Amino acid sequence: MIALGIGLMMCVVASAIFYLGCPNQQWLPSRFYKAKTGALLSGLFALASTWVFTFVFSVPAAIYTVITLYMLSLSLLPLIHRFEKPQTALKGAGSSLKRSDSYLVHMPHW
């Protein structure tokens, strides 16, 4: 049971390292390292997480678990910044949906 928690934490750390190496990350004002370094460190943590999960699951199940957790945490990590600092809507701003100019032109019916 402890191996499951350690593997989970290592997988989340791996995706956080990968996210912090991305140029569009929003957690910090600037990146600590380049994307290649982040991908390498993230891959090492993901491999270590897979190794830890093999104590609990079989090897294919451990690989599937790491890929699934990595994908889920990469999709949820950018939302943490939004909970910390929510976006504010401009007051009095209308709809941002605009119709194209071709909508106003009469189209022939044939």
Coordinates of C-alpha atoms in Angstrom, one line a residue:
M1 CA 0.0 0.0 0.0
I2 CA 2.9 2.3 0.7
A3 CA 4.4 1.6 -2.7
L4 CA 1.1 2.7 -4.3
G5 CA 1.3 6.1 -2.6
I6 CA 5.0 6.5 -3.4
G7 CA 4.3 5.6 -7.1
L8 CA 1.4 8.1 -7.2
M9 CA 3.5 10.9 -5.8
M10 CA 6.4 10.2 -8.1
C11 CA 4.1 10.3 -11.1
V12 CA 2.6 13.6 -10.1
V13 CA 6.1 15.0 -9.5
A14 CA 7.1 13.8 -13.0
S15 CA 4.2 15.6 -14.6
A16 CA 4.9 18.7 -12.6
I17 CA 8.5 18.7 -13.6
F18 CA 7.4 18.3 -17.3
Y19 CA 4.9 21.2 -16.9
L20 CA 7.4 23.5 -15.3
G21 CA 9.8 23.0 -18.3
C22 CA 7.1 24.0 -20.8
P23 CA 7.4 27.5 -22.2
N24 CA 3.7 28.3 -21.5
Q25 CA 3.7 27.2 -17.9
Q26 CA 1.9 29.7 -15.6
W27 CA 3.1 28.7 -12.1
L28 CA 6.3 30.6 -12.1
P29 CA 7.3 33.9 -13.8
S30 CA 10.1 32.1 -15.7
R31 CA 11.2 28.6 -16.4
F32 CA 13.9 27.0 -14.3
Y33 CA 15.1 24.8 -17.1
K34 CA 14.6 24.1 -20.8
A35 CA 12.0 21.8 -22.2
K36 CA 14.5 19.0 -23.0
T37 CA 15.8 19.0 -19.5
G38 CA 12.3 18.9 -18.1
A39 CA 11.3 16.0 -20.4
L40 CA 14.4 14.0 -19.4
L41 CA 13.9 14.5 -15.6
S42 CA 10.2 13.8 -16.1
G43 CA 11.0 10.6 -17.9
L44 CA 13.3 9.5 -15.2
F45 CA 10.7 10.0 -12.5
A46 CA 8.1 8.3 -14.7
L47 CA 10.4 5.2 -15.1
A48 CA 11.0 5.2 -11.3
S49 CA 7.3 5.4 -10.7
T50 CA 6.7 2.5 -13.1
W51 CA 9.3 0.5 -11.2
V52 CA 7.6 1.3 -7.8
F53 CA 4.2 0.3 -9.3
T54 CA 5.6 -3.1 -10.3
F55 CA 5.7 -4.0 -6.6
V56 CA 2.0 -3.6 -6.5
F57 CA 0.8 -4.5 -10.1
S58 CA 2.1 -6.5 -13.0
V59 CA 4.4 -4.7 -15.5
P60 CA 1.7 -4.0 -18.1
A61 CA -0.6 -2.7 -15.4
A62 CA 2.1 -0.5 -13.9
I63 CA 2.9 1.0 -17.3
Y64 CA -0.8 1.6 -17.9
T65 CA -1.2 3.2 -14.5
V66 CA 1.7 5.5 -15.0
I67 CA 0.5 6.6 -18.4
T68 CA -3.0 7.2 -17.1
L69 CA -1.9 9.1 -14.0
Y70 CA 0.6 11.2 -16.0
M71 CA -2.1 12.1 -18.5
L72 CA -4.6 13.0 -15.8
S73 CA -2.1 15.1 -13.8
L74 CA -0.9 16.9 -16.9
S75 CA -4.5 17.9 -17.6
L76 CA -5.2 19.0 -14.1
L77 CA -1.9 20.8 -13.1
P78 CA -2.6 23.9 -15.2
L79 CA -6.0 24.3 -13.4
I80 CA -4.2 24.7 -10.0
H81 CA -3.1 28.2 -11.1
R82 CA -6.7 29.1 -11.9
F83 CA -7.9 28.2 -8.4
E84 CA -5.1 30.2 -6.9
K85 CA -5.7 33.3 -9.0
P86 CA -9.1 33.2 -10.8
Q87 CA -9.7 35.1 -14.0
T88 CA -11.8 38.2 -13.7
A89 CA -14.4 39.0 -16.4
L90 CA -14.5 42.5 -17.8
K91 CA -17.6 44.4 -16.8
G92 CA -19.8 45.5 -19.6
A93 CA -18.0 43.3 -22.1
G94 CA -20.4 42.0 -24.7
S95 CA -20.3 38.6 -26.4
S96 CA -17.0 37.7 -28.1
L97 CA -18.9 35.8 -30.8
K98 CA -18.9 37.6 -34.1
R99 CA -20.5 36.6 -37.4
S100 CA -18.3 36.7 -40.5
D101 CA -18.8 39.1 -43.3
S102 CA -20.1 36.4 -45.6
Y103 CA -23.2 36.1 -43.4
L104 CA -24.4 39.5 -44.6
V105 CA -23.9 38.7 -48.3
H106 CA -27.0 37.3 -50.1
M107 CA -26.2 33.7 -51.1
P108 CA -27.8 32.3 -54.3
H109 CA -30.1 29.4 -53.8
W110 CA -29.3 26.8 -56.4

